[in-house]
Coordinates of C-alpha atoms and ligand atoms in Angstrom, one line a residue:
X1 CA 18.7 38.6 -54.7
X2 CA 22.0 40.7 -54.5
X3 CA 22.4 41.7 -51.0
X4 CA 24.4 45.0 -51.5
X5 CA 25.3 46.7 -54.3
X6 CA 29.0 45.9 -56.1
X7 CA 31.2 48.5 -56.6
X8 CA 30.0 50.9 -59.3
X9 CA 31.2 53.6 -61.2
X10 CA 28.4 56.3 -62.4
X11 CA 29.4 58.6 -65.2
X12 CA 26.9 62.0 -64.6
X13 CA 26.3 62.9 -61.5
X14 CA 23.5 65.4 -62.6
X15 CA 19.6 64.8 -62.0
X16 CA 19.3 61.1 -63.1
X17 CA 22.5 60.3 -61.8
X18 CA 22.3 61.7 -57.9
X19 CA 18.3 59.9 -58.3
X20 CA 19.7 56.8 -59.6
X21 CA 22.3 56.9 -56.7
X22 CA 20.1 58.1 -53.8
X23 CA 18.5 55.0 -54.8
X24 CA 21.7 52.6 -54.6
X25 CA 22.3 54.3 -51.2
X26 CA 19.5 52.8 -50.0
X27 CA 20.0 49.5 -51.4
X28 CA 23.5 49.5 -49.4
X29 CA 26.5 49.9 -51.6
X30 CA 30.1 49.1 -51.2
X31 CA 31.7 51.6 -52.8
X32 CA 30.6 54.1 -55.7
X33 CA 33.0 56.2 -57.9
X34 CA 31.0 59.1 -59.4
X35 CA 33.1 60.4 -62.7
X36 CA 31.8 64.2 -63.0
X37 CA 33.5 67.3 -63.9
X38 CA 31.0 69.8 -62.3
X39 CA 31.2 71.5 -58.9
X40 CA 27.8 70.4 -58.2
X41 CA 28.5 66.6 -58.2
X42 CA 30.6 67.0 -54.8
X43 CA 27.8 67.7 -53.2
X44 CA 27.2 63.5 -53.3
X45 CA 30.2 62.4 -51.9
X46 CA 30.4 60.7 -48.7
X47 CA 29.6 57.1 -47.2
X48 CA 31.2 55.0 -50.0
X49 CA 30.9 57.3 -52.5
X50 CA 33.9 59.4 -54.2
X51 CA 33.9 62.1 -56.7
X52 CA 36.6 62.3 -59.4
X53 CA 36.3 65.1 -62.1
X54 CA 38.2 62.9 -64.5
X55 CA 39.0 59.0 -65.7
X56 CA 42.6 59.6 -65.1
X57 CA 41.4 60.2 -61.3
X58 CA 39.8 57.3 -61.2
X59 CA 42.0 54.8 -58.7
X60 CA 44.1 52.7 -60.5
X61 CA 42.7 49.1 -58.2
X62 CA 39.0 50.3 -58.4
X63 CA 36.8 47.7 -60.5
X64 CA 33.5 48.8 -60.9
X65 CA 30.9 45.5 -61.7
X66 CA 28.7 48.1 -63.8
X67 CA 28.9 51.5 -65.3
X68 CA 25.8 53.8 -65.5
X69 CA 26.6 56.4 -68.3
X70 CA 24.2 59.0 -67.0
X71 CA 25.8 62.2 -69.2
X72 CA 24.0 63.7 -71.8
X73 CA 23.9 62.3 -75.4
X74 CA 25.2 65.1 -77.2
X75 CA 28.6 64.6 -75.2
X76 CA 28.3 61.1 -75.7
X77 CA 31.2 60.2 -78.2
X78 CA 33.7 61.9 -76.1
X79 CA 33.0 60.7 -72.6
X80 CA 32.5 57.0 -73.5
X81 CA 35.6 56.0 -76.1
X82 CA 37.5 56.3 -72.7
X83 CA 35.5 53.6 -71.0
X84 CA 36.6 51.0 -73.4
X85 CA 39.2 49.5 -71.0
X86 CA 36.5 48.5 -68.4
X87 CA 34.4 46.7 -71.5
X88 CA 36.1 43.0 -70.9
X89 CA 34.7 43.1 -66.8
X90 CA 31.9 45.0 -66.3
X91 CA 28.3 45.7 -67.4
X92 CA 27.3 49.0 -69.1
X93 CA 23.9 50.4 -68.2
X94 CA 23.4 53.4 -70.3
X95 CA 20.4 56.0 -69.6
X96 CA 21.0 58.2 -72.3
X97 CA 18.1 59.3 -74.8
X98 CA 18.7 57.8 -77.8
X99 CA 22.0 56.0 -78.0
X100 CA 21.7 52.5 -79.3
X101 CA 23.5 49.2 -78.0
X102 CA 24.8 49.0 -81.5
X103 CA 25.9 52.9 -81.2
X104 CA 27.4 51.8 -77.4
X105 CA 29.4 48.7 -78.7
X106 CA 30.7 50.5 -81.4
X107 CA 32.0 53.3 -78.8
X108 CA 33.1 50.6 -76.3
X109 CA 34.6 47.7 -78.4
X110 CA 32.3 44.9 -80.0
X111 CA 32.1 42.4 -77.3
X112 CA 30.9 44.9 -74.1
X113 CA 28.0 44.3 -72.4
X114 CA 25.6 46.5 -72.3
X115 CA 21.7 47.5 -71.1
X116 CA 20.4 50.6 -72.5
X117 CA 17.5 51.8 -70.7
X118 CA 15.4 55.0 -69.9
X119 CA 13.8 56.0 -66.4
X120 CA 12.3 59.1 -65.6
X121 CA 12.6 62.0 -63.0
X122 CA 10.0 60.6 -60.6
X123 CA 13.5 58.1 -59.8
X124 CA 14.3 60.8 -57.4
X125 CA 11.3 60.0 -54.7
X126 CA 11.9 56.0 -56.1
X127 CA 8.3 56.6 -58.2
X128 CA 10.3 56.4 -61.4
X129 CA 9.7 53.6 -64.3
X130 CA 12.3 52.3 -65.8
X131 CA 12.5 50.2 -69.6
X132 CA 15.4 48.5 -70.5
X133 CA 16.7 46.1 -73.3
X134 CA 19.7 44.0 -72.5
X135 CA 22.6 43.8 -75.5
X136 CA 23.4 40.2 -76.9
X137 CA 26.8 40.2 -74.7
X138 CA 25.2 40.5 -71.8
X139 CA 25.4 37.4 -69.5
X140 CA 22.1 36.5 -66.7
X141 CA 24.2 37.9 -64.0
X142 CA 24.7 41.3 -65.4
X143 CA 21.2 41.7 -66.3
X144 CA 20.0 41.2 -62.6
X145 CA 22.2 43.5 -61.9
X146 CA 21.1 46.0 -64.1
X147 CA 17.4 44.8 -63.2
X148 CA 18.4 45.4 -59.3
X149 CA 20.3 49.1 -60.3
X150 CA 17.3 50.4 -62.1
X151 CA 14.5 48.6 -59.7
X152 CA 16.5 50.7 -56.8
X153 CA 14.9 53.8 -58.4
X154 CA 10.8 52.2 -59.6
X155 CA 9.3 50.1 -61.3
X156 CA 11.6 48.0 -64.2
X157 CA 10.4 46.7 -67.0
X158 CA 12.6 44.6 -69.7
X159 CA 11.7 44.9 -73.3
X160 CA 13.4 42.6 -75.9
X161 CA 12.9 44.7 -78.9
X162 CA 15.0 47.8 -78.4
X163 CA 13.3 50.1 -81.1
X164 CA 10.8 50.3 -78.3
X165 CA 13.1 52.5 -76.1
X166 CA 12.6 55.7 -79.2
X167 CA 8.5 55.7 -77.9
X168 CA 9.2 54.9 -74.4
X169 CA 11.6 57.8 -74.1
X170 CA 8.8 60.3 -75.6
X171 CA 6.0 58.4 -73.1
X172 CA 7.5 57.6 -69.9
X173 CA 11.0 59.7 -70.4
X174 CA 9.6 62.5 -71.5
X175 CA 6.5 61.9 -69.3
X176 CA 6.3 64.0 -66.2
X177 CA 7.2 67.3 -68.2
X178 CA 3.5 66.6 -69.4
X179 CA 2.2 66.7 -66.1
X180 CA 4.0 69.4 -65.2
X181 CA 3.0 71.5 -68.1
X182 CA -0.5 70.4 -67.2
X183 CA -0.1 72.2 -63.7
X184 CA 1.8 75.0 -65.4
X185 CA -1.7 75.4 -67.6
X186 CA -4.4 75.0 -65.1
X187 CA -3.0 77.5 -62.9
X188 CA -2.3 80.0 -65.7
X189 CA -6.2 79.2 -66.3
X190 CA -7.2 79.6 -63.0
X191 CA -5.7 83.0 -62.7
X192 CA -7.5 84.1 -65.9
X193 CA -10.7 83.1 -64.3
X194 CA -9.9 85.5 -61.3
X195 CA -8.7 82.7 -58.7
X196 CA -5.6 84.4 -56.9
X197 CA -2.3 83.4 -58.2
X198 CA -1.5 81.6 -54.8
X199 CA -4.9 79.6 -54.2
X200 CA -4.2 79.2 -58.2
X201 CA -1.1 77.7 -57.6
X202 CA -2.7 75.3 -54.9
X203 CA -5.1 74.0 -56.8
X204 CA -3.4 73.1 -60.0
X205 CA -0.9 71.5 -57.7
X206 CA -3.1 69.5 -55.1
X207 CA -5.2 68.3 -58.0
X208 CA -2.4 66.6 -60.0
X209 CA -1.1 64.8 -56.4
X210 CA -4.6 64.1 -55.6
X211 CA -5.1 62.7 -59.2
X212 CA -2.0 60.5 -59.1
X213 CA -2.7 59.4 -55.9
X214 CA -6.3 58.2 -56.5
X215 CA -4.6 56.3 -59.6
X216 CA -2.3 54.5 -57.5
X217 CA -4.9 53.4 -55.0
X218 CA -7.6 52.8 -57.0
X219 CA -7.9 49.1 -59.3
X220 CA -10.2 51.5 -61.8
X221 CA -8.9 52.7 -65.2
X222 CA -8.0 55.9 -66.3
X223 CA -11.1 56.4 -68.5
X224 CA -13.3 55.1 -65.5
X225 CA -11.5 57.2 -62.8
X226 CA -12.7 60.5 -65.5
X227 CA -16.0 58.9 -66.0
X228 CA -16.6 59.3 -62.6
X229 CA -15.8 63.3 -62.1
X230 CA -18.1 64.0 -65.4
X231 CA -21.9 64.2 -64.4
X232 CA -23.9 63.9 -67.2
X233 CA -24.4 67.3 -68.8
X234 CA -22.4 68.9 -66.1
X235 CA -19.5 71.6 -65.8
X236 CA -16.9 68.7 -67.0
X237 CA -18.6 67.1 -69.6
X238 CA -18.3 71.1 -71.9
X239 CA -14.7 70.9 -70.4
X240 CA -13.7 67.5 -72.3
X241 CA -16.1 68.2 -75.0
X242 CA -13.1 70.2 -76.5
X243 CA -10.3 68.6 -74.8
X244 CA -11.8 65.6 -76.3
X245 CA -12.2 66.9 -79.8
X246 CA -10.1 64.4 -82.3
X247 CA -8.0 67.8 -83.5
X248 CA -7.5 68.7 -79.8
X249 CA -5.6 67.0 -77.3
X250 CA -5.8 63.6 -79.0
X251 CA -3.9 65.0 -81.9
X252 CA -1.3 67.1 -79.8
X253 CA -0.7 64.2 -77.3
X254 CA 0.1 61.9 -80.7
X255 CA 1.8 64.8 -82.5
X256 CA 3.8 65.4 -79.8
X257 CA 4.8 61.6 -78.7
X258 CA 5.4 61.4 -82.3
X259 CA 7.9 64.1 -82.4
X260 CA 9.9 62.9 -79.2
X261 CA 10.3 59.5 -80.6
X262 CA 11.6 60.6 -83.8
X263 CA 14.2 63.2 -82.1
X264 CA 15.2 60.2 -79.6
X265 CA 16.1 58.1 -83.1
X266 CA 17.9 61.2 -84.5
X267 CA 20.0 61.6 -80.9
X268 CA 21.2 57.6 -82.0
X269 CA 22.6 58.7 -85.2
X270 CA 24.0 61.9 -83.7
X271 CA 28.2 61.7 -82.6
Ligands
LIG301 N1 16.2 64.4 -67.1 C1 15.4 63.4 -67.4 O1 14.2 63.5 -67.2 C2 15.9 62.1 -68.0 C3 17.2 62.0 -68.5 N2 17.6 60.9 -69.1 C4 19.0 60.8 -69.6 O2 19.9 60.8 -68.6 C5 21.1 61.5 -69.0 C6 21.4 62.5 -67.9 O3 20.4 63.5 -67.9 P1 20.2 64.5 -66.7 O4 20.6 63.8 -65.4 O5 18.9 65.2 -66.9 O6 21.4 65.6 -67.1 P2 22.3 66.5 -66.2 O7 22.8 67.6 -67.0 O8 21.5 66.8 -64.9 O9 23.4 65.5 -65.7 C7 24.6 65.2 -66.5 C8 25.8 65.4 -65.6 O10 26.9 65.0 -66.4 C9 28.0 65.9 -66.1 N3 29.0 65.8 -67.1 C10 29.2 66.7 -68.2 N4 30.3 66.2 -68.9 C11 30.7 65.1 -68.3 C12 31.8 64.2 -68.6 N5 32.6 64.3 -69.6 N6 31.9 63.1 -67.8 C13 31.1 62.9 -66.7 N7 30.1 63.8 -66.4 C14 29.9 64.8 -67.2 C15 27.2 67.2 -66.0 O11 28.0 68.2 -65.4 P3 27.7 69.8 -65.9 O12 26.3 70.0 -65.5 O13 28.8 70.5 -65.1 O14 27.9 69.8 -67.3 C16 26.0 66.8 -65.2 O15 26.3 66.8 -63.8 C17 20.8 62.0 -70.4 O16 21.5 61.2 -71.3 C18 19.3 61.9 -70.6 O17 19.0 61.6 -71.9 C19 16.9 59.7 -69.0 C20 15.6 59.7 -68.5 C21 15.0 60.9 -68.0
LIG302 O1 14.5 65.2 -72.9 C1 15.3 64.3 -73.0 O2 16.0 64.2 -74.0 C2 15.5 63.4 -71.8 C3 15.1 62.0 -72.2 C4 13.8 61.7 -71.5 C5 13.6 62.9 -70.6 N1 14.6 63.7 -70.8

């Protein structure tokens, strides 16, 4: 168990990046160095943590035990070339969609270590999920300290085969813009129906929260948990007898997980 955090340096101090080190804060760090160009990422300094809005700011005696690349892919092949000198000391955990170890390595020099992972938003209120795959230079140590980075945030889980991290990115990555849509969707529904656009509002929200939260505290499945709203020719049952349909929700859930996984293998070949 690693008592407080070592020092870090976090590349992207946007959404993931200010979740991810919320997180850490609570953990107790010793010293974070976030490396972010925007006006925005001041806004986390304090306590341990500095800002610097470029590498040549970063203090010359500051050795970070990990970096978390938190930017986005797409800008990728220019912010990570310059970490290469940290490669032969610390531990690389990367977040971004798509990028491979191999793509990493190649960026960072051969021998770096590195864990590529993917959590979600939900890492903000430490709800997230996390998966991560650990690169073959990675030594025990580093990987608990990736495991106890990411676990900081959710739940961690640690997958061998990295091809996995394409579908986990378009499930659990991708994940709570699902939800969200769903909300977005009930309450334009419930306005159609004539419900006013504030009580609308209400109950597409309260009924996602109240869903989620009767998943977490309850040991039944999914299917069992819907089983049990759906009276037997009642109002739900003609509700999920189209939601249901094979060429309804099944096929646009698939389609669409489908889709995601294949952009998050295109975004490894991209840069
Ligand atoms: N959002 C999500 O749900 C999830 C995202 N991810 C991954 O996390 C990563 C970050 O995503 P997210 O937090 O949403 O994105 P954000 O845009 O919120 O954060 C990225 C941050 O990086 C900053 N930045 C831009 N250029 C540089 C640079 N050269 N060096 C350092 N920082 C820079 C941006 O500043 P500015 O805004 O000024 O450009 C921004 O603050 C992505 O790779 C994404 O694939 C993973 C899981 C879930
Ligand atoms: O949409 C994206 O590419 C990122 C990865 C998962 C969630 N957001």
């Amino acid at each position: 168990m690693i008592t407080r955090l070592p020092p870090l340096l976090l590349v992207g101090g946007g959404k993931m990046g200010a979740a991810m080190l919320a997180g850490w804060r609570e953990r107790g760090i010793t010293r974070v160095v976030v490396l972010d160009p925007g006006a925005g990422a001041q806004a986390l300094a304090g306590d341990g943590v500095d800002i610097v809005a470029s590498l040549a700011d970063v203090p010359a005696d500051f050795a970070p035990q990990a970096i978390v690349l938190a930017v986005k892919p797409q800008i990728a092949a220019i912010a990570v070339p310059p970490l290469a000198r940290f490669a032969g000391s610390a531990l690389f955990v990367s977040i971004m969609a798509g990028k491979t170890i191999d793509w990493l390595a190649a960026h960072l020099g051969g021998n770096a270590a590195i864990v590529r992972a993917m959590p979600n938003t939900p890492a903000a209120i430490r709800q997230g999920i996390t998966v991560a795959c650990a690169g073959p230079a990675v030594a025990p140590t580093q990987r608990d300290l990736a495991e106890t980075l990411l676990a900081a945030v959710g739940a961690i889980e640690f997958v061998t085969a990295e091809k996995l991290l394409d579908p986990v990115t378009a499930v659990s990555g991708g994940g709570p813009a699902y939800v969200f849509l769903l909300v977005e969707l009930l309450e334009a529904a419930a306005i159609d129906q004539g419900i006013p656009p504030q009580l609308a509002t209400q109950l597409a929200r309260q009924t996602i929260i109240g869903a989620a939260g009767l998943l977490a505290a309850s040991p039944e499945s999914a299917a069992d948990l819907r089983r049990a709203v759906t009276s037997p020719n009642g109002t739900t049952e003609r509700a999920l007898a189209i939601l249901m349909a094979p060429d309804s929700w099944p096929h646009a859930i698939n389609t669409a997980i489908d889709a995601a996984t294949a952009r998050s293998r295109a975004l490894g070949q991209e840069g």
